[in-house]
């Protein structure tokens, strides 16, 4: 049985009301489940069903038509809660309570999703219980506001996506960033791309912005001063070509970034937990020069072609681009951050073609170093 067939079988169990059979089914195909974000999430959400059943309440599975509807429901609730977590929620609490009522979200489901996906759990619970948001904590002024003064430079956010829900949520966070008066913001999305390198080259050639932010659709920028912080670094350091949030000082000979210490700060959300990745750069330095940065967010002030001739999939485009910038005499850096700038809602990482791409990277950039 492959992943598609397994999802069809879960749909059959949901339709028949055999909710107790879902978790044993998924665990009996553990290797498939663990490598598919939808199946893995459905498996963890079975704990909600178990709690609701024990309490004599209607199961979460009875409230959806199939596994895709289950994940859409979870994602919508997660997005609401994360907006509360990082003070970017435009809607009143009334709209959130309406969502809970319409979707018949139980307290067990609400608490479980908070446990999976929220950083500041007590804060979010207090917000829900208090029934209001504190606009004094946002620090972002009017959401999405852009100065009407004459602008001198432009920053373009470039998102390669195959998921509209995540792309729109990514854009939602971009629209809540504080925009300096002399900066104009543009957003480009690229869909149906054959590779990240080809998508990014297409967008780079289309945009005339001096500054470009290449980010995954599951990257949510939570630093309201992100644009200011990046632009100030670039203006003060013309030799800096690219900024990342996570990077390695020296790429290991294996070509695998996580074989070395990674520096920077980030909230990573996996299937069942959100964790802080924090490894401070040497104290007293405004930034650390990196040999490579992670591709969930890459900010540039110069245009360098992405190696679509070499990397034709979804791996090593980031390490390659780091090396291409360094080859041209630019610095690639990770800034000194006092708190994470982003949440990366990455789930499980698909490593199907990773080894093939790794070998390409080692041959091109590490063989003679």
CSV table of C-alpha atoms in Angstrom, one decimal, residues 77-364:
chain,number,residue,atom,x,y,z
A,77,UNK,CA,-7.3,26.4,13.8
A,78,UNK,CA,-3.5,26.4,14.0
A,79,UNK,CA,-3.3,29.6,12.0
A,80,UNK,CA,-5.8,31.4,14.2
A,81,UNK,CA,-3.9,30.4,17.4
A,82,UNK,CA,-0.5,31.4,16.0
A,83,UNK,CA,-1.8,34.8,15.0
A,84,UNK,CA,-2.7,35.3,18.7
A,85,UNK,CA,0.7,33.9,19.7
A,86,UNK,CA,2.6,36.6,17.7
A,87,UNK,CA,0.1,39.5,17.9
A,88,UNK,CA,-0.8,39.7,14.2
A,89,UNK,CA,-4.5,38.9,14.4
A,90,UNK,CA,-6.7,41.4,12.6
A,91,UNK,CA,-10.0,39.7,13.3
A,92,UNK,CA,-11.9,40.2,16.5
A,93,UNK,CA,-12.1,37.4,19.0
A,94,UNK,CA,-15.8,37.1,18.0
A,95,UNK,CA,-14.7,35.7,14.6
A,96,UNK,CA,-12.5,33.2,16.4
A,97,UNK,CA,-15.3,32.1,18.7
A,98,UNK,CA,-17.6,31.8,15.6
A,99,UNK,CA,-15.0,29.5,14.0
A,100,UNK,CA,-15.0,27.3,17.1
A,101,UNK,CA,-18.8,27.2,17.2
A,102,UNK,CA,-19.2,26.5,13.5
A,103,UNK,CA,-16.6,23.8,13.4
A,104,UNK,CA,-17.8,22.4,16.8
A,105,UNK,CA,-14.2,22.5,18.2
A,106,UNK,CA,-14.0,20.7,21.5
A,107,UNK,CA,-11.8,21.8,24.4
A,108,UNK,CA,-9.8,18.7,23.9
A,109,UNK,CA,-9.1,19.6,20.2
A,110,UNK,CA,-8.3,23.2,21.1
A,111,UNK,CA,-5.8,22.3,23.9
A,112,UNK,CA,-4.2,19.6,21.7
A,113,UNK,CA,-3.6,22.0,18.8
A,114,UNK,CA,-2.2,24.6,21.2
A,115,UNK,CA,0.1,21.9,22.6
A,116,UNK,CA,1.3,21.0,19.0
A,117,UNK,CA,1.8,24.4,17.4
A,118,UNK,CA,2.0,27.3,19.9
A,119,UNK,CA,5.1,28.8,21.5
A,120,UNK,CA,3.6,31.0,24.2
A,121,UNK,CA,0.8,28.6,25.4
A,122,UNK,CA,-0.2,30.5,28.6
A,123,UNK,CA,-0.5,33.7,26.6
A,124,UNK,CA,-2.8,32.2,24.0
A,125,UNK,CA,-4.9,30.5,26.7
A,126,UNK,CA,-5.3,33.8,28.6
A,127,UNK,CA,-6.2,35.6,25.4
A,128,UNK,CA,-8.9,33.0,24.6
A,129,UNK,CA,-10.3,33.0,28.2
A,130,UNK,CA,-10.2,36.8,28.4
A,131,UNK,CA,-12.0,37.2,25.1
A,132,UNK,CA,-9.9,40.0,23.8
A,133,UNK,CA,-6.6,40.8,22.1
A,134,UNK,CA,-4.2,43.5,23.4
A,135,UNK,CA,-3.5,45.8,20.5
A,136,UNK,CA,-0.7,47.4,22.6
A,137,UNK,CA,1.4,44.3,22.2
A,138,UNK,CA,1.4,44.2,18.4
A,139,UNK,CA,4.1,46.8,17.8
A,140,UNK,CA,3.1,46.8,14.1
A,141,UNK,CA,0.9,49.9,13.8
A,142,UNK,CA,-1.8,49.5,11.2
A,143,UNK,CA,-1.6,46.0,9.6
A,144,UNK,CA,0.0,46.1,6.2
A,145,UNK,CA,0.4,49.9,6.2
A,146,UNK,CA,2.9,51.3,3.8
A,147,UNK,CA,4.0,54.9,3.7
A,148,UNK,CA,2.6,57.0,0.9
A,149,UNK,CA,5.9,59.0,0.7
A,150,UNK,CA,8.1,58.7,-2.4
A,151,UNK,CA,10.1,55.5,-2.1
A,152,UNK,CA,13.7,55.1,-3.0
A,153,UNK,CA,14.1,51.3,-2.9
A,154,UNK,CA,12.0,48.2,-3.1
A,155,UNK,CA,11.9,44.9,-1.3
A,156,UNK,CA,10.3,41.9,-3.0
A,157,UNK,CA,9.1,38.8,-1.1
A,158,UNK,CA,9.3,35.8,-3.4
A,159,UNK,CA,7.4,32.7,-2.5
A,160,UNK,CA,7.5,29.4,-4.4
A,161,UNK,CA,4.3,27.5,-3.4
A,162,UNK,CA,2.0,24.6,-4.1
A,163,UNK,CA,-0.4,25.3,-1.2
A,164,UNK,CA,-2.6,28.4,-1.4
A,165,UNK,CA,-3.6,28.2,2.3
A,166,UNK,CA,0.0,28.4,3.4
A,167,UNK,CA,1.0,31.0,0.8
A,168,UNK,CA,-1.8,33.3,1.9
A,169,UNK,CA,-0.8,32.8,5.6
A,170,UNK,CA,2.8,33.6,4.7
A,171,UNK,CA,1.6,36.8,2.9
A,172,UNK,CA,-0.6,37.7,5.9
A,173,UNK,CA,2.5,37.9,8.1
A,174,UNK,CA,4.4,39.9,5.5
A,175,UNK,CA,1.5,42.4,5.4
A,176,UNK,CA,1.9,42.9,9.1
A,177,UNK,CA,5.6,44.0,8.9
A,178,UNK,CA,6.5,47.6,9.7
A,179,UNK,CA,7.6,49.2,6.5
A,180,UNK,CA,10.3,52.0,6.6
A,181,UNK,CA,9.2,55.2,4.8
A,182,UNK,CA,11.7,54.9,2.0
A,183,UNK,CA,10.9,51.2,1.2
A,184,UNK,CA,8.2,49.9,-1.1
A,185,UNK,CA,7.0,46.3,-0.7
A,186,UNK,CA,6.1,43.8,-3.5
A,187,UNK,CA,5.2,40.2,-3.2
A,188,UNK,CA,5.5,37.6,-6.0
A,189,UNK,CA,4.3,34.0,-5.8
A,190,UNK,CA,5.5,31.3,-8.2
A,191,UNK,CA,3.3,28.2,-8.7
A,192,UNK,CA,3.8,24.9,-10.5
A,193,UNK,CA,7.5,25.2,-10.5
A,194,UNK,CA,9.7,22.3,-11.6
A,195,UNK,CA,12.4,23.3,-9.1
A,196,UNK,CA,13.2,26.0,-6.6
A,197,UNK,CA,16.2,27.2,-8.6
A,198,UNK,CA,14.0,27.7,-11.7
A,199,UNK,CA,11.2,29.4,-9.8
A,200,UNK,CA,13.6,31.7,-8.0
A,201,UNK,CA,15.4,32.6,-11.3
A,202,UNK,CA,12.0,33.4,-12.9
A,203,UNK,CA,11.0,35.7,-10.1
A,204,UNK,CA,14.4,37.3,-9.8
A,205,UNK,CA,14.3,38.2,-13.5
A,206,UNK,CA,10.8,39.6,-13.2
A,207,UNK,CA,11.4,41.8,-10.1
A,208,UNK,CA,13.5,45.0,-10.3
A,209,UNK,CA,13.7,45.3,-6.4
A,210,UNK,CA,17.1,45.9,-4.9
A,211,UNK,CA,16.3,43.7,-2.0
A,212,UNK,CA,14.7,40.2,-2.4
A,213,UNK,CA,13.5,37.8,0.2
A,214,UNK,CA,13.2,34.2,-1.0
A,215,UNK,CA,11.1,32.2,1.5
A,216,UNK,CA,9.2,29.0,1.8
A,217,UNK,CA,5.4,29.3,2.0
A,218,UNK,CA,5.5,27.7,5.4
A,219,UNK,CA,7.8,30.5,6.8
A,220,UNK,CA,6.1,33.1,8.9
A,221,UNK,CA,8.0,36.3,9.7
A,222,UNK,CA,7.3,37.3,13.3
A,223,UNK,CA,9.8,40.1,13.7
A,224,UNK,CA,7.8,43.2,12.9
A,225,UNK,CA,11.0,45.1,12.2
A,226,UNK,CA,12.3,42.5,9.8
A,227,UNK,CA,12.5,44.8,6.8
A,228,UNK,CA,14.3,47.6,8.7
A,229,UNK,CA,16.7,45.1,10.3
A,230,UNK,CA,17.7,43.6,6.9
A,231,UNK,CA,18.0,46.9,5.1
A,232,UNK,CA,20.1,48.5,7.8
A,233,UNK,CA,22.6,45.6,7.6
A,234,UNK,CA,22.8,45.8,3.8
A,235,UNK,CA,23.2,49.6,3.8
A,236,UNK,CA,25.9,49.5,6.5
A,237,UNK,CA,27.8,46.6,4.9
A,238,UNK,CA,27.9,46.7,1.0
A,239,UNK,CA,30.0,43.6,1.1
A,240,UNK,CA,27.2,41.6,2.6
A,241,UNK,CA,25.3,39.9,-0.2
A,242,UNK,CA,22.9,37.6,1.5
A,243,UNK,CA,21.3,37.2,5.0
A,244,UNK,CA,19.9,34.0,6.5
A,245,UNK,CA,18.4,33.1,9.9
A,246,UNK,CA,20.2,29.8,10.3
A,247,UNK,CA,23.6,28.9,8.9
A,248,UNK,CA,26.9,27.1,9.4
A,249,UNK,CA,30.3,28.7,9.8
A,250,UNK,CA,32.0,26.0,7.8
A,251,UNK,CA,30.2,23.5,5.6
A,252,UNK,CA,31.1,19.9,6.6
A,253,UNK,CA,32.9,17.8,4.0
A,254,UNK,CA,29.8,15.6,3.8
A,255,UNK,CA,27.9,18.5,2.4
A,256,UNK,CA,25.2,18.0,5.1
A,257,UNK,CA,24.6,21.3,6.9
A,258,UNK,CA,23.3,19.7,10.1
A,259,UNK,CA,26.5,17.7,10.5
A,260,UNK,CA,27.9,20.9,11.8
A,261,UNK,CA,26.8,23.4,14.5
A,262,UNK,CA,24.1,25.6,13.1
A,263,UNK,CA,23.9,29.2,14.3
A,264,UNK,CA,21.0,31.6,14.6
A,265,UNK,CA,17.5,31.5,16.0
A,266,UNK,CA,14.2,29.9,14.7
A,267,UNK,CA,11.0,28.4,15.9
A,268,UNK,CA,10.5,25.1,14.0
A,269,UNK,CA,7.1,23.4,14.0
A,270,UNK,CA,7.2,19.7,13.3
A,271,UNK,CA,4.1,17.5,13.3
A,272,UNK,CA,3.6,17.3,17.0
A,273,UNK,CA,5.7,20.0,18.6
A,274,UNK,CA,7.1,23.5,18.1
A,275,UNK,CA,10.7,23.9,19.3
A,276,UNK,CA,13.2,26.7,19.6
A,277,UNK,CA,16.4,26.3,17.6
A,278,UNK,CA,18.8,28.8,19.2
A,279,UNK,CA,22.6,28.8,19.0
A,280,UNK,CA,24.0,32.3,19.5
A,281,UNK,CA,26.7,33.6,17.3
A,282,UNK,CA,30.0,34.7,19.1
A,283,UNK,CA,29.1,37.5,21.5
A,284,UNK,CA,29.7,41.1,20.6
A,285,UNK,CA,29.6,40.5,16.9
A,286,UNK,CA,26.7,42.1,14.8
A,287,UNK,CA,26.7,39.0,12.5
A,288,UNK,CA,28.6,35.8,11.7
A,289,UNK,CA,29.9,35.0,8.3
A,290,UNK,CA,28.4,31.8,7.1
A,291,UNK,CA,29.6,29.2,4.6
A,292,UNK,CA,25.9,28.3,3.9
A,293,UNK,CA,22.5,29.3,5.1
A,294,UNK,CA,19.2,27.5,5.4
A,295,UNK,CA,16.8,28.1,2.5
A,296,UNK,CA,13.6,28.7,4.5
A,297,UNK,CA,14.5,32.4,4.3
A,298,UNK,CA,17.2,34.0,2.2
A,299,UNK,CA,17.5,37.8,1.8
A,300,UNK,CA,19.7,39.4,-0.9
A,301,UNK,CA,20.8,42.8,-2.0
A,302,UNK,CA,22.5,41.6,-5.2
A,303,UNK,CA,21.1,39.3,-8.0
A,304,UNK,CA,23.1,36.1,-8.5
A,305,UNK,CA,21.7,33.4,-10.8
A,306,UNK,CA,20.4,30.3,-9.1
A,307,UNK,CA,22.1,27.1,-10.4
A,308,UNK,CA,19.1,25.6,-12.2
A,309,UNK,CA,21.6,23.9,-14.5
A,310,UNK,CA,22.8,21.9,-11.6
A,311,UNK,CA,20.0,21.5,-9.0
A,312,UNK,CA,16.8,20.5,-10.6
A,313,UNK,CA,14.7,19.6,-7.5
A,314,UNK,CA,14.2,21.0,-4.0
A,315,UNK,CA,17.4,20.3,-2.2
A,316,UNK,CA,20.8,22.1,-1.9
A,317,UNK,CA,19.6,25.2,-3.8
A,318,UNK,CA,20.3,27.2,-0.6
A,319,UNK,CA,23.8,25.8,0.0
A,320,UNK,CA,24.6,26.3,-3.7
A,321,UNK,CA,23.4,29.9,-3.7
A,322,UNK,CA,25.5,30.6,-0.6
A,323,UNK,CA,28.6,29.3,-2.4
A,324,UNK,CA,27.8,31.3,-5.5
A,325,UNK,CA,27.6,34.5,-3.5
A,326,UNK,CA,30.9,33.7,-1.8
A,327,UNK,CA,32.5,32.9,-5.2
A,328,UNK,CA,31.6,36.4,-6.3
A,329,UNK,CA,33.2,38.0,-3.2
A,330,UNK,CA,30.0,38.7,-1.3
A,331,UNK,CA,29.6,37.8,2.4
A,332,UNK,CA,26.8,35.5,3.5
A,333,UNK,CA,25.8,36.1,7.1
A,334,UNK,CA,23.6,35.2,10.0
A,335,UNK,CA,22.8,38.3,12.1
A,336,UNK,CA,22.9,38.6,15.8
A,337,UNK,CA,19.3,38.0,16.9
A,338,UNK,CA,17.8,38.6,20.3
A,339,UNK,CA,14.7,36.5,19.4
A,340,UNK,CA,13.7,34.4,16.5
A,341,UNK,CA,12.7,36.3,13.4
A,342,UNK,CA,10.6,33.4,11.9
A,343,UNK,CA,8.4,30.4,12.5
A,344,UNK,CA,9.1,27.6,10.1
A,345,UNK,CA,6.1,25.2,9.9
A,346,UNK,CA,8.1,22.6,8.2
A,347,UNK,CA,6.6,19.2,9.2
A,348,UNK,CA,8.6,16.3,8.0
A,349,UNK,CA,11.4,16.9,5.5
A,350,UNK,CA,11.2,14.9,2.2
A,351,UNK,CA,14.6,13.5,1.5
A,352,UNK,CA,13.7,11.3,-1.5
A,353,UNK,CA,16.2,12.9,-3.8
A,354,UNK,CA,18.5,14.3,-1.2
A,355,UNK,CA,21.5,12.0,-1.7
A,356,UNK,CA,21.6,12.6,-5.4
A,357,UNK,CA,21.6,16.4,-4.9
A,358,UNK,CA,24.2,16.1,-2.1
A,359,UNK,CA,26.6,14.4,-4.4
A,360,UNK,CA,26.2,17.2,-7.0
A,361,UNK,CA,26.9,19.8,-4.3
A,362,UNK,CA,30.0,18.0,-3.0
A,363,UNK,CA,31.4,17.6,-6.5
A,364,UNK,CA,30.8,21.3,-7.4
